[in-house]
Each structure stands twice: as C-alpha cells, then as structure tokens.
Amino acid sequence: MNQRIFVEKKSAFDVESQKVLAELQEFTSLTRLKLYVIYDVFGAEQESWEKLQTVLLDAVADTVHTSNPAAEESSWFAMEYLPGQYDQRADSAEQAIQLVVGYKPSIRTGKLFVFNKVDDSELSKVKDYLINHVDSQEKDLLLIEKPSVPLPTEVLTIHGFTELNEVSLLQFHKEWSFSFDLDDLKFIQD
C-alpha cells in the first residue's frame, strides 16, 4: 500500500513555521505561513497502518491530514529531496517503523508550505529562497510514486593515476574539471 500523509504541528508547537515566516517577511508581503511535513510511505501493510503512523507523528504536538490541507484562498508549494539524496528524516522513520511493526517500508519526505495568496513573482521569490536546487526540487503532490534512481552501469577505473607526475597530474586535473585544487588531487594520489 502506498500512502501519503501531511503532518502539521499544532500552533503551540509550530516554531519552524514562525521562523521561516519571519525570514520570508524580510523580502515578501507574506502575513501567514503553515509548514507541513509530507510522508510518502511505500510498501506499508494495511493492518499495521495505524501503528506505523504513531512513529511518524507526536499525538500531543501534531495533527495528521490524509489530503493536501492547503485552502483554495492560499498559495502553496511542496518540496522534496532529489532522488538519490540522503533524507535523514525518511531514514530515521524507516528504521523506527521497522522496530515497531517488524518490516521496513520505503519512505520519502517533503515539506508543504502554505501561505496567504501571493502573485506569481512573489511565489517565485519564495521558492527560490526555500528550495536549494543542489539537493532539492519542487514536489508534485498529484503523484505518489517512488522515483527510480538510475544505478551506474560501469564504474570508470583510472589506470596509472598513482604514477602520474606533476605535469600529467595538472593535465588530468584540468581534463576532469575538478572543483578541488591540485594539492587535494596530490593528497588523493598519495
């Protein structure tokens, strides 16, 4: 069974929404913001779903939603880690669920940001500020599917790397366009 839930912190516990709103108010006209954590759970068994949810939320501090809680008069977007990026929240949830229910479902997490209605240019500014495109992307809430992560078919082996002299090593460094400097490459070579 594949299932998505949205976990909302109750107002008294919602420190992160307030912090993000304060940051965004420095350059936008936002007046309210609510943050939800999204859990996409893949391979969960129906009979253990209730027990599984106890791992994902705190009954005292959280409220759970089974559909997108964004109101029509609001602007919103969701984000998630890129496929292949390490997601600590998902990894921790998978391990805890395995201890509680005896099997390990696959989990992907994300965040849903819901705020007062804004125009497209302001929405774009908010997205640019909150989404780090190096490790994250906008999440499509219409899909509940586990992304496939392509595995490399062949790992390249560089023969003779440890024997390269300084001139050859410099050429090798330029050829591969490494972001680290030549001294780092020399350290790796040793």
PDB file of C-alpha atoms in Angstrom:
ATOM      1  CA  MET A   1       0.000   0.000   0.000  1.00  0.00           C
ATOM      2  CA  ASN A   2       1.291   3.458  -0.919  1.00  0.00           C
ATOM      3  CA  GLN A   3       0.019   6.280   1.266  1.00  0.00           C
ATOM      4  CA  ARG A   4       0.710   9.988   1.796  1.00  0.00           C
ATOM      5  CA  ILE A   5       0.114  11.903   4.999  1.00  0.00           C
ATOM      6  CA  PHE A   6       0.681  15.539   5.923  1.00  0.00           C
ATOM      7  CA  VAL A   7       1.809  16.207   9.492  1.00  0.00           C
ATOM      8  CA  GLU A   8       1.083  19.634  10.952  1.00  0.00           C
ATOM      9  CA  LYS A   9       2.483  20.979  14.201  1.00  0.00           C
ATOM     10  CA  LYS A  10      -0.220  22.367  16.484  1.00  0.00           C
ATOM     11  CA  SER A  11       0.036  26.140  16.952  1.00  0.00           C
ATOM     12  CA  ALA A  12       1.689  25.997  20.372  1.00  0.00           C
ATOM     13  CA  PHE A  13       4.479  23.791  18.962  1.00  0.00           C
ATOM     14  CA  ASP A  14       4.881  25.306  15.488  1.00  0.00           C
ATOM     15  CA  VAL A  15       8.216  27.070  15.917  1.00  0.00           C
ATOM     16  CA  GLU A  16       9.566  26.251  12.440  1.00  0.00           C
ATOM     17  CA  SER A  17       6.650  27.903  10.579  1.00  0.00           C
ATOM     18  CA  GLN A  18       7.111  31.072  12.631  1.00  0.00           C
ATOM     19  CA  LYS A  19      10.869  31.106  11.997  1.00  0.00           C
ATOM     20  CA  VAL A  20      10.514  30.627   8.221  1.00  0.00           C
ATOM     21  CA  LEU A  21       7.755  33.273   8.068  1.00  0.00           C
ATOM     22  CA  ALA A  22       9.994  35.792   9.862  1.00  0.00           C
ATOM     23  CA  GLU A  23      12.781  35.129   7.331  1.00  0.00           C
ATOM     24  CA  LEU A  24      10.432  35.485   4.352  1.00  0.00           C
ATOM     25  CA  GLN A  25       8.833  38.683   5.672  1.00  0.00           C
ATOM     26  CA  GLU A  26      12.168  40.447   5.190  1.00  0.00           C
ATOM     27  CA  PHE A  27      11.631  40.468   1.403  1.00  0.00           C
ATOM     28  CA  THR A  28       7.988  39.452   0.770  1.00  0.00           C
ATOM     29  CA  SER A  29       4.481  40.500   1.765  1.00  0.00           C
ATOM     30  CA  LEU A  30       3.653  37.187   3.463  1.00  0.00           C
ATOM     31  CA  THR A  31       1.434  37.511   6.512  1.00  0.00           C
ATOM     32  CA  ARG A  32       0.974  33.848   7.407  1.00  0.00           C
ATOM     33  CA  LEU A  33       2.719  30.562   6.766  1.00  0.00           C
ATOM     34  CA  LYS A  34       1.998  26.997   7.773  1.00  0.00           C
ATOM     35  CA  LEU A  35       4.518  24.222   7.274  1.00  0.00           C
ATOM     36  CA  TYR A  36       3.531  20.561   6.905  1.00  0.00           C
ATOM     37  CA  VAL A  37       5.869  17.579   6.767  1.00  0.00           C
ATOM     38  CA  ILE A  38       4.903  15.168   3.991  1.00  0.00           C
ATOM     39  CA  TYR A  39       5.474  11.430   4.360  1.00  0.00           C
ATOM     40  CA  ASP A  40       5.074   9.225   1.283  1.00  0.00           C
ATOM     41  CA  VAL A  41       5.046   5.651   2.589  1.00  0.00           C
ATOM     42  CA  PHE A  42       5.597   2.805   0.112  1.00  0.00           C
ATOM     43  CA  GLY A  43       5.017  -0.862   0.884  1.00  0.00           C
ATOM     44  CA  ALA A  44       3.107  -0.431   4.139  1.00  0.00           C
ATOM     45  CA  GLU A  45       0.723  -3.187   5.166  1.00  0.00           C
ATOM     46  CA  GLN A  46      -2.870  -2.052   5.746  1.00  0.00           C
ATOM     47  CA  GLU A  47      -3.216  -3.876   9.070  1.00  0.00           C
ATOM     48  CA  SER A  48      -0.200  -2.067  10.564  1.00  0.00           C
ATOM     49  CA  TRP A  49      -1.006   1.410   9.187  1.00  0.00           C
ATOM     50  CA  GLU A  50      -2.356   2.844  12.474  1.00  0.00           C
ATOM     51  CA  LYS A  51       0.645   1.585  14.448  1.00  0.00           C
ATOM     52  CA  LEU A  52       3.004   2.842  11.738  1.00  0.00           C
ATOM     53  CA  GLN A  53       1.548   6.371  11.975  1.00  0.00           C
ATOM     54  CA  THR A  54       2.428   6.553  15.667  1.00  0.00           C
ATOM     55  CA  VAL A  55       6.086   6.617  14.611  1.00  0.00           C
ATOM     56  CA  LEU A  56       5.532   9.476  12.151  1.00  0.00           C
ATOM     57  CA  LEU A  57       3.750  11.872  14.483  1.00  0.00           C
ATOM     58  CA  ASP A  58       3.561  13.026  18.056  1.00  0.00           C
ATOM     59  CA  ALA A  59      -0.038  12.730  19.254  1.00  0.00           C
ATOM     60  CA  VAL A  60       0.371  15.704  21.601  1.00  0.00           C
ATOM     61  CA  ALA A  61       2.072  18.134  19.197  1.00  0.00           C
ATOM     62  CA  ASP A  62       0.899  17.022  15.735  1.00  0.00           C
ATOM     63  CA  THR A  63      -2.231  16.802  13.611  1.00  0.00           C
ATOM     64  CA  VAL A  64      -2.350  14.418  10.656  1.00  0.00           C
ATOM     65  CA  HIS A  65      -4.062  15.054   7.294  1.00  0.00           C
ATOM     66  CA  THR A  66      -4.581  12.478   4.549  1.00  0.00           C
ATOM     67  CA  SER A  67      -5.071  15.017   1.747  1.00  0.00           C
ATOM     68  CA  ASN A  68      -3.490  18.347   0.823  1.00  0.00           C
ATOM     69  CA  PRO A  69      -4.552  20.726   3.626  1.00  0.00           C
ATOM     70  CA  ALA A  70      -3.915  23.895   1.580  1.00  0.00           C
ATOM     71  CA  ALA A  71      -7.043  26.043   1.319  1.00  0.00           C
ATOM     72  CA  GLU A  72      -8.112  27.427  -2.050  1.00  0.00           C
ATOM     73  CA  GLU A  73      -7.558  31.010  -0.903  1.00  0.00           C
ATOM     74  CA  SER A  74      -3.909  30.197  -0.205  1.00  0.00           C
ATOM     75  CA  SER A  75      -0.741  29.948  -2.231  1.00  0.00           C
ATOM     76  CA  TRP A  76       1.357  26.860  -1.657  1.00  0.00           C
ATOM     77  CA  PHE A  77       4.069  24.605  -2.976  1.00  0.00           C
ATOM     78  CA  ALA A  78       5.845  21.472  -1.828  1.00  0.00           C
ATOM     79  CA  MET A  79       9.472  20.446  -1.994  1.00  0.00           C
ATOM     80  CA  GLU A  80      11.431  17.225  -1.554  1.00  0.00           C
ATOM     81  CA  TYR A  81      14.978  15.947  -1.800  1.00  0.00           C
ATOM     82  CA  LEU A  82      16.217  14.964  -5.238  1.00  0.00           C
ATOM     83  CA  PRO A  83      16.250  11.209  -5.908  1.00  0.00           C
ATOM     84  CA  GLY A  84      19.471   9.766  -4.537  1.00  0.00           C
ATOM     85  CA  GLN A  85      19.949  12.497  -1.902  1.00  0.00           C
ATOM     86  CA  TYR A  86      20.168  11.311   1.691  1.00  0.00           C
ATOM     87  CA  ASP A  87      16.991  12.113   3.622  1.00  0.00           C
ATOM     88  CA  GLN A  88      17.687  11.793   7.343  1.00  0.00           C
ATOM     89  CA  ARG A  89      14.029  12.173   8.346  1.00  0.00           C
ATOM     90  CA  ALA A  90      12.986   9.352   5.979  1.00  0.00           C
ATOM     91  CA  ASP A  91      15.861   7.103   7.053  1.00  0.00           C
ATOM     92  CA  SER A  92      15.076   7.593  10.749  1.00  0.00           C
ATOM     93  CA  ALA A  93      11.371   6.942  10.138  1.00  0.00           C
ATOM     94  CA  GLU A  94      12.106   3.745   8.190  1.00  0.00           C
ATOM     95  CA  GLN A  95      14.337   2.415  10.973  1.00  0.00           C
ATOM     96  CA  ALA A  96      11.859   3.293  13.731  1.00  0.00           C
ATOM     97  CA  ILE A  97       8.949   1.761  11.816  1.00  0.00           C
ATOM     98  CA  GLN A  98      10.925  -1.437  11.310  1.00  0.00           C
ATOM     99  CA  LEU A  99      11.379  -1.691  15.081  1.00  0.00           C
ATOM    100  CA  VAL A 100       7.676  -1.092  15.750  1.00  0.00           C
ATOM    101  CA  VAL A 101       5.960  -3.149  13.021  1.00  0.00           C
ATOM    102  CA  GLY A 102       8.670  -5.637  12.045  1.00  0.00           C
ATOM    103  CA  TYR A 103       9.209  -4.648   8.410  1.00  0.00           C
ATOM    104  CA  LYS A 104      10.805  -1.680   6.685  1.00  0.00           C
ATOM    105  CA  PRO A 105       8.651   0.309   4.262  1.00  0.00           C
ATOM    106  CA  SER A 106      10.257   2.819   1.930  1.00  0.00           C
ATOM    107  CA  ILE A 107       9.633   6.459   2.863  1.00  0.00           C
ATOM    108  CA  ARG A 108      10.168   9.775   1.093  1.00  0.00           C
ATOM    109  CA  THR A 109       9.596  13.023   2.909  1.00  0.00           C
ATOM    110  CA  GLY A 110       8.958  16.559   1.829  1.00  0.00           C
ATOM    111  CA  LYS A 111       7.626  19.852   3.088  1.00  0.00           C
ATOM    112  CA  LEU A 112       4.452  21.684   2.143  1.00  0.00           C
ATOM    113  CA  PHE A 113       4.472  25.467   2.564  1.00  0.00           C
ATOM    114  CA  VAL A 114       1.037  27.122   2.705  1.00  0.00           C
ATOM    115  CA  PHE A 115       0.757  30.915   2.934  1.00  0.00           C
ATOM    116  CA  ASN A 116      -1.516  33.844   2.109  1.00  0.00           C
ATOM    117  CA  LYS A 117      -2.370  34.367  -1.565  1.00  0.00           C
ATOM    118  CA  VAL A 118       0.528  35.966  -3.478  1.00  0.00           C
ATOM    119  CA  ASP A 119       1.216  36.714  -7.137  1.00  0.00           C
ATOM    120  CA  ASP A 120       3.463  34.555  -9.328  1.00  0.00           C
ATOM    121  CA  SER A 121       6.551  36.762  -8.998  1.00  0.00           C
ATOM    122  CA  GLU A 122       6.405  36.695  -5.212  1.00  0.00           C
ATOM    123  CA  LEU A 123       5.744  32.942  -5.233  1.00  0.00           C
ATOM    124  CA  SER A 124       8.829  32.544  -7.413  1.00  0.00           C
ATOM    125  CA  LYS A 125      10.924  34.544  -4.906  1.00  0.00           C
ATOM    126  CA  VAL A 126       9.714  32.350  -2.048  1.00  0.00           C
ATOM    127  CA  LYS A 127      10.500  29.148  -3.972  1.00  0.00           C
ATOM    128  CA  ASP A 128      13.946  30.415  -4.939  1.00  0.00           C
ATOM    129  CA  TYR A 129      14.678  31.188  -1.302  1.00  0.00           C
ATOM    130  CA  LEU A 130      13.404  27.901   0.162  1.00  0.00           C
ATOM    131  CA  ILE A 131      14.392  25.332  -2.482  1.00  0.00           C
ATOM    132  CA  ASN A 132      18.096  24.559  -2.692  1.00  0.00           C
ATOM    133  CA  HIS A 133      18.309  23.202  -6.243  1.00  0.00           C
ATOM    134  CA  VAL A 134      21.554  21.396  -5.454  1.00  0.00           C
ATOM    135  CA  ASP A 135      19.745  18.839  -3.287  1.00  0.00           C
ATOM    136  CA  SER A 136      16.006  19.566  -3.562  1.00  0.00           C
ATOM    137  CA  GLN A 137      13.220  20.034  -6.076  1.00  0.00           C
ATOM    138  CA  GLU A 138       9.591  21.056  -6.197  1.00  0.00           C
ATOM    139  CA  LYS A 139       7.322  18.124  -5.303  1.00  0.00           C
ATOM    140  CA  ASP A 140       4.312  17.160  -7.415  1.00  0.00           C
ATOM    141  CA  LEU A 141       1.519  16.353  -4.950  1.00  0.00           C
ATOM    142  CA  LEU A 142      -0.580  14.702  -7.662  1.00  0.00           C
ATOM    143  CA  LEU A 143       1.852  11.773  -7.764  1.00  0.00           C
ATOM    144  CA  ILE A 144       2.581   9.224  -5.076  1.00  0.00           C
ATOM    145  CA  GLU A 145       5.367   7.214  -6.600  1.00  0.00           C
ATOM    146  CA  LYS A 146       8.841   6.251  -5.610  1.00  0.00           C
ATOM    147  CA  PRO A 147      11.341   7.797  -8.033  1.00  0.00           C
ATOM    148  CA  SER A 148      13.769   5.463  -9.674  1.00  0.00           C
ATOM    149  CA  VAL A 149      17.404   6.206  -9.042  1.00  0.00           C
ATOM    150  CA  PRO A 150      19.489   5.087 -12.002  1.00  0.00           C
ATOM    151  CA  LEU A 151      22.431   2.971 -10.965  1.00  0.00           C
ATOM    152  CA  PRO A 152      25.675   3.468 -12.834  1.00  0.00           C
ATOM    153  CA  THR A 153      26.280   0.561 -15.161  1.00  0.00           C
ATOM    154  CA  GLU A 154      30.050   0.833 -15.094  1.00  0.00           C
ATOM    155  CA  VAL A 155      32.491   2.465 -12.718  1.00  0.00           C
ATOM    156  CA  LEU A 156      35.419   4.033 -14.512  1.00  0.00           C
ATOM    157  CA  THR A 157      38.859   2.895 -13.349  1.00  0.00           C
ATOM    158  CA  ILE A 158      41.783   5.235 -13.963  1.00  0.00           C
ATOM    159  CA  HIS A 159      44.892   3.116 -14.536  1.00  0.00           C
ATOM    160  CA  GLY A 160      48.255   4.660 -13.690  1.00  0.00           C
ATOM    161  CA  PHE A 161      46.812   7.507 -11.587  1.00  0.00           C
ATOM    162  CA  THR A 162      49.218   6.945  -8.709  1.00  0.00           C
ATOM    163  CA  GLU A 163      52.206   7.130 -11.078  1.00  0.00           C
ATOM    164  CA  LEU A 164      51.303  10.472 -12.742  1.00  0.00           C
ATOM    165  CA  ASN A 165      53.997  13.155 -12.457  1.00  0.00           C
ATOM    166  CA  GLU A 166      53.151  16.772 -11.588  1.00  0.00           C
ATOM    167  CA  VAL A 167      52.663  17.911 -15.219  1.00  0.00           C
ATOM    168  CA  SER A 168      50.453  14.913 -16.054  1.00  0.00           C
ATOM    169  CA  LEU A 169      48.525  15.392 -12.813  1.00  0.00           C
ATOM    170  CA  LEU A 170      47.887  19.052 -13.690  1.00  0.00           C
ATOM    171  CA  GLN A 171      46.634  17.998 -17.141  1.00  0.00           C
ATOM    172  CA  PHE A 172      44.441  15.313 -15.527  1.00  0.00           C
ATOM    173  CA  HIS A 173      43.027  17.919 -13.107  1.00  0.00           C
ATOM    174  CA  LYS A 174      42.108  20.279 -15.980  1.00  0.00           C
ATOM    175  CA  GLU A 175      40.691  17.456 -18.111  1.00  0.00           C
ATOM    176  CA  TRP A 176      38.277  16.335 -15.386  1.00  0.00           C
ATOM    177  CA  SER A 177      37.379  19.899 -14.237  1.00  0.00           C
ATOM    178  CA  PHE A 178      37.602  19.047 -10.560  1.00  0.00           C
ATOM    179  CA  SER A 179      36.214  21.592  -8.096  1.00  0.00           C
ATOM    180  CA  PHE A 180      39.051  20.913  -5.647  1.00  0.00           C
ATOM    181  CA  ASP A 181      42.589  22.180  -6.218  1.00  0.00           C
ATOM    182  CA  LEU A 182      45.723  20.388  -7.393  1.00  0.00           C
ATOM    183  CA  ASP A 183      47.050  19.946  -3.843  1.00  0.00           C
ATOM    184  CA  ASP A 184      43.921  17.968  -2.975  1.00  0.00           C
ATOM    185  CA  LEU A 185      44.457  15.759  -6.004  1.00  0.00           C
ATOM    186  CA  LYS A 186      48.076  15.181  -4.932  1.00  0.00           C
ATOM    187  CA  PHE A 187      46.819  14.187  -1.487  1.00  0.00           C
ATOM    188  CA  ILE A 188      44.416  11.685  -3.078  1.00  0.00           C
ATOM    189  CA  GLN A 189      47.227  10.350  -5.248  1.00  0.00           C
ATOM    190  CA  ASP A 190      49.383   9.629  -2.186  1.00  0.00           C
TER     191      ASP A 190
END
